[in-house]
CSV table of C-alpha atoms and ligand atoms in Angstrom, one decimal:
chain,number,residue,atom,x,y,z
A,1,MET,CA,24.2,-18.5,3.1
A,2,SER,CA,20.9,-17.3,1.7
A,3,PHE,CA,18.9,-14.2,2.7
A,4,ALA,CA,16.3,-16.5,4.3
A,5,ALA,CA,18.9,-17.5,6.9
A,6,ASP,CA,20.1,-13.9,7.3
A,7,PHE,CA,16.6,-12.7,7.6
A,8,ASP,CA,15.8,-14.7,10.7
A,9,ARG,CA,18.9,-13.2,12.5
A,10,LEU,CA,18.0,-9.6,11.7
A,11,PRO,CA,17.2,-7.6,14.9
A,12,ARG,CA,13.8,-6.7,13.5
A,13,THR,CA,12.2,-6.0,16.8
A,14,ALA,CA,14.9,-3.5,17.9
A,15,LEU,CA,14.9,-1.9,14.4
A,16,LEU,CA,11.2,-1.5,14.4
A,17,GLU,CA,11.3,0.1,17.9
A,18,ARG,CA,13.7,2.7,16.5
A,19,ALA,CA,11.4,3.2,13.5
A,20,MET,CA,8.4,3.7,15.8
A,21,SER,CA,10.0,5.9,18.5
A,22,GLY,CA,13.2,7.4,17.2
A,23,SER,CA,13.5,11.2,17.9
A,24,ILE,CA,13.9,13.9,15.3
A,25,ALA,CA,17.4,14.5,16.7
A,26,VAL,CA,18.6,11.0,15.9
A,27,ALA,CA,16.9,11.2,12.5
A,28,ARG,CA,18.8,14.5,11.8
A,29,GLU,CA,22.1,12.8,12.7
A,30,SER,CA,21.2,9.9,10.4
A,31,LEU,CA,20.3,12.3,7.6
A,32,GLY,CA,23.8,13.9,7.9
A,33,ARG,CA,25.7,10.6,7.3
A,34,GLU,CA,27.3,9.8,4.0
A,35,THR,CA,26.5,6.1,4.2
A,36,LEU,CA,23.4,5.0,6.0
A,37,SER,CA,23.0,1.8,8.1
A,38,LEU,CA,19.7,0.0,8.7
A,39,THR,CA,19.5,1.8,12.0
A,40,ASP,CA,19.7,5.2,10.2
A,41,PHE,CA,17.1,4.0,7.8
A,42,ALA,CA,14.8,3.2,10.7
A,43,HIS,CA,15.4,6.7,12.2
A,44,LEU,CA,14.4,8.3,8.8
A,45,ILE,CA,11.1,6.5,8.6
A,46,ALA,CA,10.1,7.1,12.3
A,47,PRO,CA,7.1,9.3,12.9
A,48,ALA,CA,9.3,12.0,14.5
A,49,ALA,CA,11.3,12.4,11.2
A,50,ASP,CA,8.2,13.7,9.4
A,51,GLY,CA,9.5,17.2,10.2
A,52,LEU,CA,12.6,16.5,8.1
A,53,LEU,CA,10.7,15.6,5.0
A,54,GLU,CA,11.8,18.8,3.2
A,55,GLN,CA,15.5,18.2,3.9
A,56,MET,CA,15.2,14.5,3.0
A,57,GLY,CA,13.5,15.4,-0.2
A,58,ALA,CA,16.2,17.9,-1.2
A,59,ARG,CA,19.0,15.4,-0.4
A,60,SER,CA,17.2,12.6,-2.2
A,61,GLN,CA,16.6,14.8,-5.3
A,62,ALA,CA,20.3,15.8,-5.4
A,63,LEU,CA,21.5,12.2,-5.1
A,64,THR,CA,19.1,10.9,-7.7
A,65,ARG,CA,20.2,13.6,-10.2
A,66,GLN,CA,23.8,12.9,-9.5
A,67,ARG,CA,23.5,9.1,-10.0
A,68,PHE,CA,20.8,8.8,-12.6
A,69,GLY,CA,20.6,12.2,-14.3
A,70,LYS,CA,17.3,13.8,-15.1
A,71,VAL,CA,15.7,10.8,-16.7
A,72,ILE,CA,12.8,8.5,-16.0
A,73,ARG,CA,12.9,5.1,-17.5
A,74,MET,CA,9.5,3.9,-18.8
A,75,PHE,CA,8.2,0.4,-18.9
A,76,ALA,CA,4.8,-1.3,-19.5
A,77,PRO,CA,3.4,-4.5,-18.0
A,78,LEU,CA,2.1,-7.0,-20.5
A,79,TYR,CA,-0.2,-9.5,-18.8
A,80,LEU,CA,0.0,-13.0,-20.4
A,81,SER,CA,-2.4,-14.9,-18.2
A,82,ASN,CA,-4.6,-14.4,-15.2
A,83,GLU,CA,-4.8,-18.1,-14.4
A,84,CYS,CA,-3.4,-18.9,-11.0
A,85,ILE,CA,-3.3,-21.9,-8.6
A,86,ASN,CA,-2.4,-19.7,-5.6
A,87,ASN,CA,-4.8,-18.2,-3.2
A,88,CYS,CA,-3.4,-14.8,-2.2
A,89,GLN,CA,-6.3,-13.0,-0.5
A,90,TYR,CA,-5.3,-9.5,-1.7
A,91,CYS,CA,-5.1,-10.4,-5.4
A,92,GLY,CA,-7.8,-10.3,-8.0
A,93,PHE,CA,-6.3,-13.3,-9.8
A,94,SER,CA,-6.5,-15.5,-6.6
A,95,ARG,CA,-7.6,-19.0,-7.5
A,96,ASP,CA,-10.9,-18.9,-5.6
A,97,ASN,CA,-12.1,-15.6,-7.1
A,98,PRO,CA,-14.8,-16.3,-9.7
A,99,ILE,CA,-13.4,-14.1,-12.4
A,100,VAL,CA,-13.1,-14.1,-16.2
A,101,ARG,CA,-9.8,-15.7,-17.2
A,102,VAL,CA,-7.7,-16.2,-20.3
A,103,THR,CA,-4.2,-17.1,-21.4
A,104,LEU,CA,-2.9,-15.2,-24.4
A,105,GLY,CA,-1.8,-17.1,-27.5
A,106,GLU,CA,1.3,-16.2,-29.6
A,107,GLU,CA,-0.5,-13.9,-32.0
A,108,GLU,CA,-2.3,-12.1,-29.2
A,109,ILE,CA,1.0,-11.5,-27.5
A,110,ARG,CA,2.6,-10.2,-30.6
A,111,ARG,CA,-0.3,-7.8,-31.0
A,112,GLU,CA,0.0,-6.6,-27.5
A,113,ALA,CA,3.8,-6.1,-27.8
A,114,ARG,CA,3.4,-4.2,-31.1
A,115,ALA,CA,0.8,-1.9,-29.5
A,116,LEU,CA,3.3,-1.2,-26.7
A,117,ARG,CA,6.1,-0.6,-29.2
A,118,ALA,CA,3.8,1.8,-31.1
A,119,GLN,CA,3.4,3.8,-27.9
A,120,GLY,CA,7.2,4.0,-27.6
A,121,PHE,CA,7.9,1.2,-25.1
A,122,ARG,CA,11.1,-0.8,-25.5
A,123,ASN,CA,11.1,-2.2,-21.9
A,124,VAL,CA,8.3,-4.6,-21.2
A,125,LEU,CA,7.5,-6.6,-18.1
A,126,LEU,CA,5.7,-9.9,-18.8
A,127,VAL,CA,3.3,-10.7,-16.0
A,128,ALA,CA,1.4,-14.0,-15.4
A,129,GLY,CA,-0.3,-15.8,-12.6
A,130,GLU,CA,1.3,-19.1,-11.4
A,131,HIS,CA,-0.2,-22.0,-13.2
A,132,PRO,CA,2.0,-24.9,-14.5
A,133,LYS,CA,-0.7,-26.0,-17.1
A,134,PHE,CA,-1.4,-22.6,-18.7
A,135,VAL,CA,1.9,-20.8,-17.9
A,136,SER,CA,4.4,-23.5,-18.5
A,137,ARG,CA,8.2,-22.9,-18.8
A,138,GLY,CA,7.9,-23.6,-22.6
A,139,TYR,CA,5.1,-21.2,-22.9
A,140,LEU,CA,7.1,-18.5,-21.2
A,141,ALA,CA,10.1,-19.1,-23.3
A,142,SER,CA,8.0,-18.6,-26.5
A,143,CYS,CA,6.4,-15.5,-25.1
A,144,ILE,CA,9.8,-14.0,-24.4
A,145,THR,CA,10.9,-14.8,-28.0
A,146,VAL,CA,7.8,-13.1,-29.4
A,147,VAL,CA,8.1,-10.0,-27.2
A,148,ARG,CA,11.9,-9.7,-27.7
A,149,SER,CA,11.3,-9.2,-31.4
A,150,GLU,CA,9.4,-5.9,-30.5
A,151,ALA,CA,11.2,-4.8,-27.3
A,152,PRO,CA,14.9,-5.2,-26.5
A,153,SER,CA,14.3,-5.3,-22.7
A,154,VAL,CA,12.1,-8.0,-21.3
A,155,SER,CA,11.6,-8.7,-17.6
A,156,LEU,CA,9.4,-11.3,-15.9
A,157,GLU,CA,7.0,-11.2,-13.0
A,158,VAL,CA,5.8,-14.8,-12.8
A,159,GLY,CA,5.7,-17.7,-10.4
A,160,PRO,CA,9.1,-18.4,-8.7
A,161,MET,CA,11.2,-21.2,-10.3
A,162,GLU,CA,14.4,-23.2,-9.8
A,163,THR,CA,17.6,-21.8,-11.2
A,164,CYS,CA,17.6,-24.5,-13.9
A,165,ASP,CA,14.1,-23.5,-15.0
A,166,TYR,CA,15.1,-19.9,-15.2
A,167,GLU,CA,18.1,-20.5,-17.4
A,168,PRO,CA,16.2,-21.2,-20.6
A,169,LEU,CA,14.2,-18.0,-20.0
A,170,VAL,CA,17.4,-16.0,-19.8
A,171,ALA,CA,18.6,-17.8,-22.9
A,172,ALA,CA,15.4,-16.8,-24.7
A,173,GLY,CA,16.1,-13.2,-24.0
A,174,ALA,CA,14.6,-12.2,-20.6
A,175,ASP,CA,17.1,-10.1,-18.6
A,176,GLY,CA,15.1,-9.0,-15.6
A,177,LEU,CA,13.1,-10.7,-12.8
A,178,VAL,CA,10.7,-9.0,-10.4
A,179,VAL,CA,9.4,-10.8,-7.4
A,180,TYR,CA,7.7,-9.1,-4.5
A,181,GLN,CA,7.7,-10.8,-1.1
A,182,GLU,CA,4.3,-9.2,-0.6
A,183,THR,CA,4.8,-9.3,3.2
A,184,TYR,CA,7.9,-10.1,5.2
A,185,ASP,CA,5.8,-11.0,8.2
A,186,ARG,CA,5.9,-14.8,8.4
A,187,SER,CA,2.7,-15.3,10.3
A,188,LEU,CA,0.7,-12.8,8.2
A,189,TYR,CA,2.2,-14.4,5.1
A,190,ALA,CA,0.9,-17.8,6.2
A,191,GLU,CA,-2.5,-16.3,6.9
A,192,LEU,CA,-2.9,-14.5,3.5
A,193,HIS,CA,-1.6,-17.3,1.3
A,194,THR,CA,-4.0,-20.1,1.9
A,195,ALA,CA,-3.3,-22.4,-1.1
A,196,GLY,CA,-0.7,-23.1,-3.7
A,197,PRO,CA,3.1,-23.2,-3.9
A,198,LYS,CA,3.3,-19.5,-2.9
A,199,ARG,CA,2.7,-20.6,0.7
A,200,ASP,CA,6.4,-21.4,1.0
A,201,PHE,CA,7.8,-18.1,2.4
A,202,ASN,CA,11.5,-19.0,2.2
A,203,TRP,CA,11.1,-20.3,-1.4
A,204,ARG,CA,9.8,-16.9,-2.4
A,205,LEU,CA,12.4,-15.0,-0.3
A,206,GLU,CA,15.3,-16.8,-2.0
A,207,THR,CA,13.9,-16.3,-5.6
A,208,PRO,CA,16.1,-13.3,-6.5
A,209,GLU,CA,19.2,-15.3,-5.6
A,210,ARG,CA,18.1,-18.2,-7.8
A,211,ALA,CA,17.3,-15.8,-10.6
A,212,TYR,CA,20.8,-14.2,-10.3
A,213,ALA,CA,22.4,-17.6,-10.4
A,214,ALA,CA,20.5,-18.3,-13.6
A,215,GLY,CA,21.9,-15.1,-15.3
A,216,PHE,CA,19.2,-12.4,-14.8
A,217,ARG,CA,21.0,-9.1,-14.6
A,218,ARG,CA,18.1,-6.9,-13.4
A,219,LEU,CA,16.4,-7.9,-10.1
A,220,GLY,CA,13.3,-6.2,-8.6
A,221,ILE,CA,12.0,-6.6,-5.1
A,222,GLY,CA,9.4,-5.0,-2.9
A,223,ALA,CA,6.6,-5.4,-0.4
A,224,LEU,CA,3.0,-4.8,-1.0
A,225,TYR,CA,2.0,-2.0,1.4
A,226,GLY,CA,-1.4,-2.4,3.1
A,227,LEU,CA,-0.8,-5.9,4.5
A,228,ALA,CA,1.6,-5.6,7.5
A,229,ASP,CA,2.9,-2.4,9.2
A,230,TRP,CA,4.6,-0.4,6.5
A,231,ARG,CA,7.7,0.5,8.6
A,232,ALA,CA,8.3,-3.2,9.4
A,233,GLU,CA,8.0,-4.1,5.7
A,234,ALA,CA,10.2,-1.2,4.6
A,235,LEU,CA,12.9,-2.3,7.1
A,236,SER,CA,12.8,-5.9,5.7
A,237,VAL,CA,12.9,-4.6,2.1
A,238,ALA,CA,16.0,-2.5,3.0
A,239,ALA,CA,17.7,-5.5,4.6
A,240,HIS,CA,16.9,-7.6,1.6
A,241,ALA,CA,18.2,-5.0,-0.8
A,242,ALA,CA,21.4,-4.6,1.2
A,243,TYR,CA,21.9,-8.3,1.1
A,244,LEU,CA,21.3,-8.5,-2.6
A,245,LEU,CA,23.7,-5.6,-3.3
A,246,ARG,CA,26.4,-7.5,-1.5
A,247,ARG,CA,25.7,-11.0,-3.0
A,248,CYS,CA,24.3,-10.3,-6.4
A,249,TRP,CA,26.6,-7.3,-7.2
A,250,LYS,CA,26.6,-7.7,-11.0
A,251,ALA,CA,22.8,-7.2,-11.1
A,252,GLN,CA,21.0,-3.8,-11.2
A,253,LEU,CA,18.6,-3.8,-8.3
A,254,THR,CA,15.2,-2.0,-8.2
A,255,ILE,CA,12.8,-1.5,-5.3
A,256,SER,CA,9.1,-1.1,-6.0
A,257,LEU,CA,6.7,0.6,-3.6
A,258,PRO,CA,3.2,-0.8,-4.5
A,259,ARG,CA,0.3,0.1,-2.3
A,260,LEU,CA,-2.9,-2.1,-2.4
A,261,ARG,CA,-5.5,-1.2,-4.9
A,262,PRO,CA,-9.1,-2.4,-5.2
A,263,CYS,CA,-9.4,-5.8,-7.0
A,264,ALA,CA,-11.8,-8.8,-7.3
A,265,GLY,CA,-12.3,-10.4,-4.0
A,266,GLU,CA,-12.6,-7.0,-2.3
A,267,PHE,CA,-9.8,-7.5,0.1
A,268,GLN,CA,-9.6,-4.6,2.5
A,269,PRO,CA,-6.2,-3.2,3.4
A,270,ARG,CA,-5.1,-4.3,6.9
A,271,THR,CA,-2.8,-1.3,7.4
A,272,ARG,CA,-2.4,2.2,5.9
A,273,MET,CA,0.6,4.1,4.6
A,274,SER,CA,-0.4,7.8,3.9
A,275,ASP,CA,0.8,9.6,0.8
A,276,ARG,CA,3.1,11.7,2.8
A,277,GLU,CA,4.6,8.5,4.4
A,278,LEU,CA,5.1,7.1,0.9
A,279,VAL,CA,7.0,10.2,-0.2
A,280,ARG,CA,9.2,9.9,2.9
A,281,LEU,CA,9.8,6.2,2.2
A,282,VAL,CA,10.9,7.0,-1.4
A,283,CYS,CA,13.4,9.5,0.0
A,284,ALA,CA,14.6,7.1,2.7
A,285,PHE,CA,15.3,4.3,0.2
A,286,ARG,CA,17.2,6.8,-2.0
A,287,LEU,CA,19.3,8.0,0.8
A,288,MET,CA,20.1,4.5,1.9
A,289,PHE,CA,20.7,3.1,-1.6
A,290,PRO,CA,21.9,5.9,-3.9
A,291,ASP,CA,22.3,3.6,-6.9
A,292,VAL,CA,19.2,1.5,-6.7
A,293,GLY,CA,16.3,2.0,-9.1
A,294,LEU,CA,13.0,3.1,-7.4
A,295,VAL,CA,9.9,2.0,-9.3
A,296,LEU,CA,6.5,3.6,-9.2
A,297,SER,CA,3.5,2.0,-11.0
A,298,THR,CA,0.1,3.3,-12.0
A,299,ARG,CA,-1.3,2.1,-8.7
A,300,GLU,CA,-0.6,5.7,-7.6
A,301,PRO,CA,-2.7,8.7,-8.8
A,302,ALA,CA,-1.3,11.0,-11.4
A,303,TRP,CA,-0.7,14.0,-9.1
A,304,LEU,CA,1.3,11.9,-6.6
A,305,ARG,CA,3.4,10.2,-9.4
A,306,ASP,CA,4.2,13.6,-10.9
A,307,GLY,CA,5.2,14.9,-7.5
A,308,LEU,CA,7.5,11.9,-6.8
A,309,ILE,CA,9.4,12.2,-10.1
A,310,PRO,CA,11.9,14.7,-8.9
A,311,LEU,CA,12.3,13.1,-5.5
A,312,GLY,CA,13.9,9.8,-6.3
A,313,ILE,CA,11.8,7.7,-8.6
A,314,THR,CA,13.8,6.4,-11.6
A,315,LEU,CA,11.4,3.9,-13.3
A,316,MET,CA,7.7,4.3,-14.1
A,317,SER,CA,5.0,2.3,-15.9
A,318,ALA,CA,2.4,4.2,-17.8
A,319,GLY,CA,-0.8,3.6,-19.7
A,320,SER,CA,-0.9,0.3,-18.0
A,321,HIS,CA,-3.6,-2.4,-18.3
A,322,THR,CA,-3.6,-5.2,-15.7
A,323,GLU,CA,-5.5,-7.8,-17.6
A,324,PRO,CA,-4.4,-10.1,-20.4
A,325,GLY,CA,-5.3,-8.5,-23.8
A,326,GLY,CA,-5.7,-5.2,-22.1
A,327,TYR,CA,-4.1,-3.2,-25.0
A,328,THR,CA,-5.6,-4.9,-28.0
A,329,GLY,CA,-8.3,-7.4,-26.8
A,330,VAL,CA,-8.4,-11.2,-26.8
A,331,ASP,CA,-10.0,-14.0,-28.6
A,332,ARG,CA,-13.3,-13.9,-26.8
A,333,GLU,CA,-14.0,-17.6,-27.3
A,334,LYS,CA,-11.1,-18.4,-25.0
A,335,LEU,CA,-12.5,-16.3,-22.1
A,336,HIS,CA,-13.9,-18.5,-19.3
A,337,ARG,CA,-15.0,-18.2,-15.8
A,338,THR,CA,-13.6,-20.2,-13.0
A,339,GLU,CA,-15.0,-21.2,-9.6
A,340,ARG,CA,-12.6,-22.5,-7.0
A,341,GLY,CA,-10.1,-23.2,-9.7
A,342,ARG,CA,-12.5,-25.1,-12.0
A,343,ILE,CA,-13.6,-23.8,-15.4
A,344,VAL,CA,-17.4,-23.6,-15.3
A,345,GLU,CA,-18.5,-21.9,-18.5
A,346,LEU,CA,-16.0,-22.8,-21.2
A,347,GLY,CA,-17.5,-22.7,-24.6
A,348,ALA,CA,-21.1,-22.7,-23.5
A,349,SER,CA,-20.8,-19.4,-21.6
A,350,GLU,CA,-23.1,-16.5,-22.3
A,351,TRP,CA,-20.3,-14.5,-23.8
A,352,ALA,CA,-19.1,-17.4,-26.0
A,353,ALA,CA,-22.7,-17.6,-27.3
A,354,ASN,CA,-22.9,-13.9,-27.8
A,355,PRO,CA,-19.4,-12.6,-28.6
A,356,ALA,CA,-20.7,-9.0,-29.2
A,357,THR,CA,-21.5,-8.6,-25.5
A,358,ALA,CA,-18.4,-10.5,-24.2
A,359,PRO,CA,-16.6,-9.1,-21.2
A,360,ALA,CA,-12.9,-8.7,-21.1
A,361,ALA,CA,-10.6,-10.7,-18.9
A,362,THR,CA,-10.6,-9.6,-15.2
A,363,ARG,CA,-7.9,-7.1,-14.1
A,364,GLN,CA,-5.5,-7.9,-11.4
A,365,PHE,CA,-6.3,-4.5,-9.8
A,366,GLU,CA,-7.6,-1.1,-10.7
A,367,VAL,CA,-5.0,1.4,-11.8
A,368,ALA,CA,-5.1,4.9,-10.3
A,369,ASP,CA,-3.2,6.8,-13.0
A,370,VAL,CA,-5.2,6.3,-16.2
A,371,ARG,CA,-3.3,8.7,-18.4
A,372,SER,CA,-1.9,7.4,-21.7
A,373,ALA,CA,1.9,6.7,-22.0
A,374,ALA,CA,2.2,9.8,-24.2
A,375,GLU,CA,0.5,12.0,-21.6
A,376,VAL,CA,2.8,10.7,-18.9
A,377,ALA,CA,5.9,11.2,-21.1
A,378,GLU,CA,4.8,14.7,-21.9
A,379,ARG,CA,4.3,15.5,-18.2
A,380,ILE,CA,7.8,14.1,-17.4
A,381,ARG,CA,9.3,16.4,-20.1
A,382,ARG,CA,7.4,19.4,-18.7
A,383,LEU,CA,9.0,18.6,-15.3
A,384,GLY,CA,12.4,18.9,-16.9
A,385,TYR,CA,13.1,15.2,-17.2
A,386,GLU,CA,13.6,12.9,-20.2
A,387,PRO,CA,11.5,9.8,-20.6
A,388,VAL,CA,13.7,7.0,-21.6
A,389,TRP,CA,11.9,4.1,-23.2
A,390,LYS,CA,14.4,1.3,-23.0
A,391,ASP,CA,16.9,-0.1,-20.5
A,392,TRP,CA,20.2,1.7,-20.0
A,393,ASP,CA,22.4,-1.3,-20.6
A,394,GLN,CA,20.8,-2.4,-23.8
A,395,GLY,CA,21.9,-1.2,-27.3
A,396,LEU,CA,25.6,-1.6,-28.1
A,397,GLY,CA,26.8,0.1,-24.9
A,398,GLY,CA,25.8,3.5,-26.1
A,399,PRO,CA,23.8,6.0,-24.1
A,400,ALA,CA,20.2,5.3,-23.3
A,401,GLU,CA,17.9,5.8,-26.3
A,402,ALA,CA,15.1,8.4,-25.8
A,403,ILE,CA,12.3,8.0,-28.2
A,404,GLU,CA,9.4,10.3,-28.4
A,405,PRO,CA,6.1,8.4,-28.9
A,406,ALA,CA,4.8,11.1,-31.1
A,407,LYS,CA,7.5,10.4,-33.6
A,408,LEU,CA,6.7,6.7,-33.8
A,409,GLN,CA,4.5,5.1,-36.4
A,410,PRO,CA,2.5,2.0,-35.4
A,411,SER,CA,4.2,-1.0,-37.0
B,501,SF4,S1,-0.5,-12.4,-6.3
B,501,SF4,FE1,0.4,-13.7,-8.0
B,501,SF4,S2,0.4,-15.7,-7.2
B,501,SF4,FE2,-1.0,-14.6,-5.9
B,501,SF4,S3,-3.1,-14.9,-6.8
B,501,SF4,FE3,-2.2,-13.0,-7.7
B,501,SF4,S4,-1.2,-13.7,-9.6
B,501,SF4,FE4,-1.5,-15.6,-8.3
């Protein structure tokens, strides 16, 4: 049975009620347990549990150090294409947004991968919009091959596929798959996804299971905070993670906690999760899932990211660009604008005619932490942690390799 079937049987209303109105006394009891249930998780994210933040932080920190050591794994996103056939109202790449788009060619991808390698990265997340014409299965397989020659750990964040379509991508060298449900609220999901294959809620929800069946050994899930109520989303993420830990037990699981950022289309958040609530959610996930990786991206500002390092985060991106060609630029003649999915200025556009003033491809969203990877790594070291630039399990079974960017020469 898939998680989609399990999900509909979850007592979500009862759990949310506890997450909204649980007392500090029940939260304290939950905090004292060795193993937490979903009900305990609900108690720990309740408003009344705010008074326990310090204790939660201390326990979360101790657990994280015990299970992961004092290390932060580093990764960088490499955007391949911002073409997309879906309309997701909260995303800059949404089909109907009139933005500047491009799909990188092999040489551009190699340049981007080399630039990331020169910064120290050995763990790269390939990101692309969903577009069968521009981002085909064959295209993705060749992108993986190119990037694998520069980085031993390659993960994907691309449109969901069938298991048989994932298998060649695993064979090409991708070992991780990230797919956010965005919102676990079915009716809001239908409202926010107005066109394209992404409209199918269950198809997306079952993606990690199909990816696992295809051989991916790192799975990433999460909700996008700012759409539905954050407590409801966090409960669903926790239920999803618990399910995947049972069913996909050979995979390493990560949970991301992205909050909405400004992007093309100017979607305004529907709900809010404060910084303090984000901190508490990181701790609650750690207490519930001691061995699950917790991911924090450059969507969060530097001061908050630094503060969260000791509290439970294990994986961070740094120096990120969220547009194709963001690290080294693109062939400007390939840039084009689209309107309602149609290319309107290809070739004869103002920037094709005058490459010197050409814009870059449009970003998916604005990052908040604009520090370079080296600056972030330095900060991590100052906090007493070791930045680790590639995945734990790679590299002949030896210990994780820590490489200082300063010692690396651009290749
Ligand atoms: S969230 Fe993904 S699928 Fe939706 S518009 Fe953005 S890139 Fe496309």
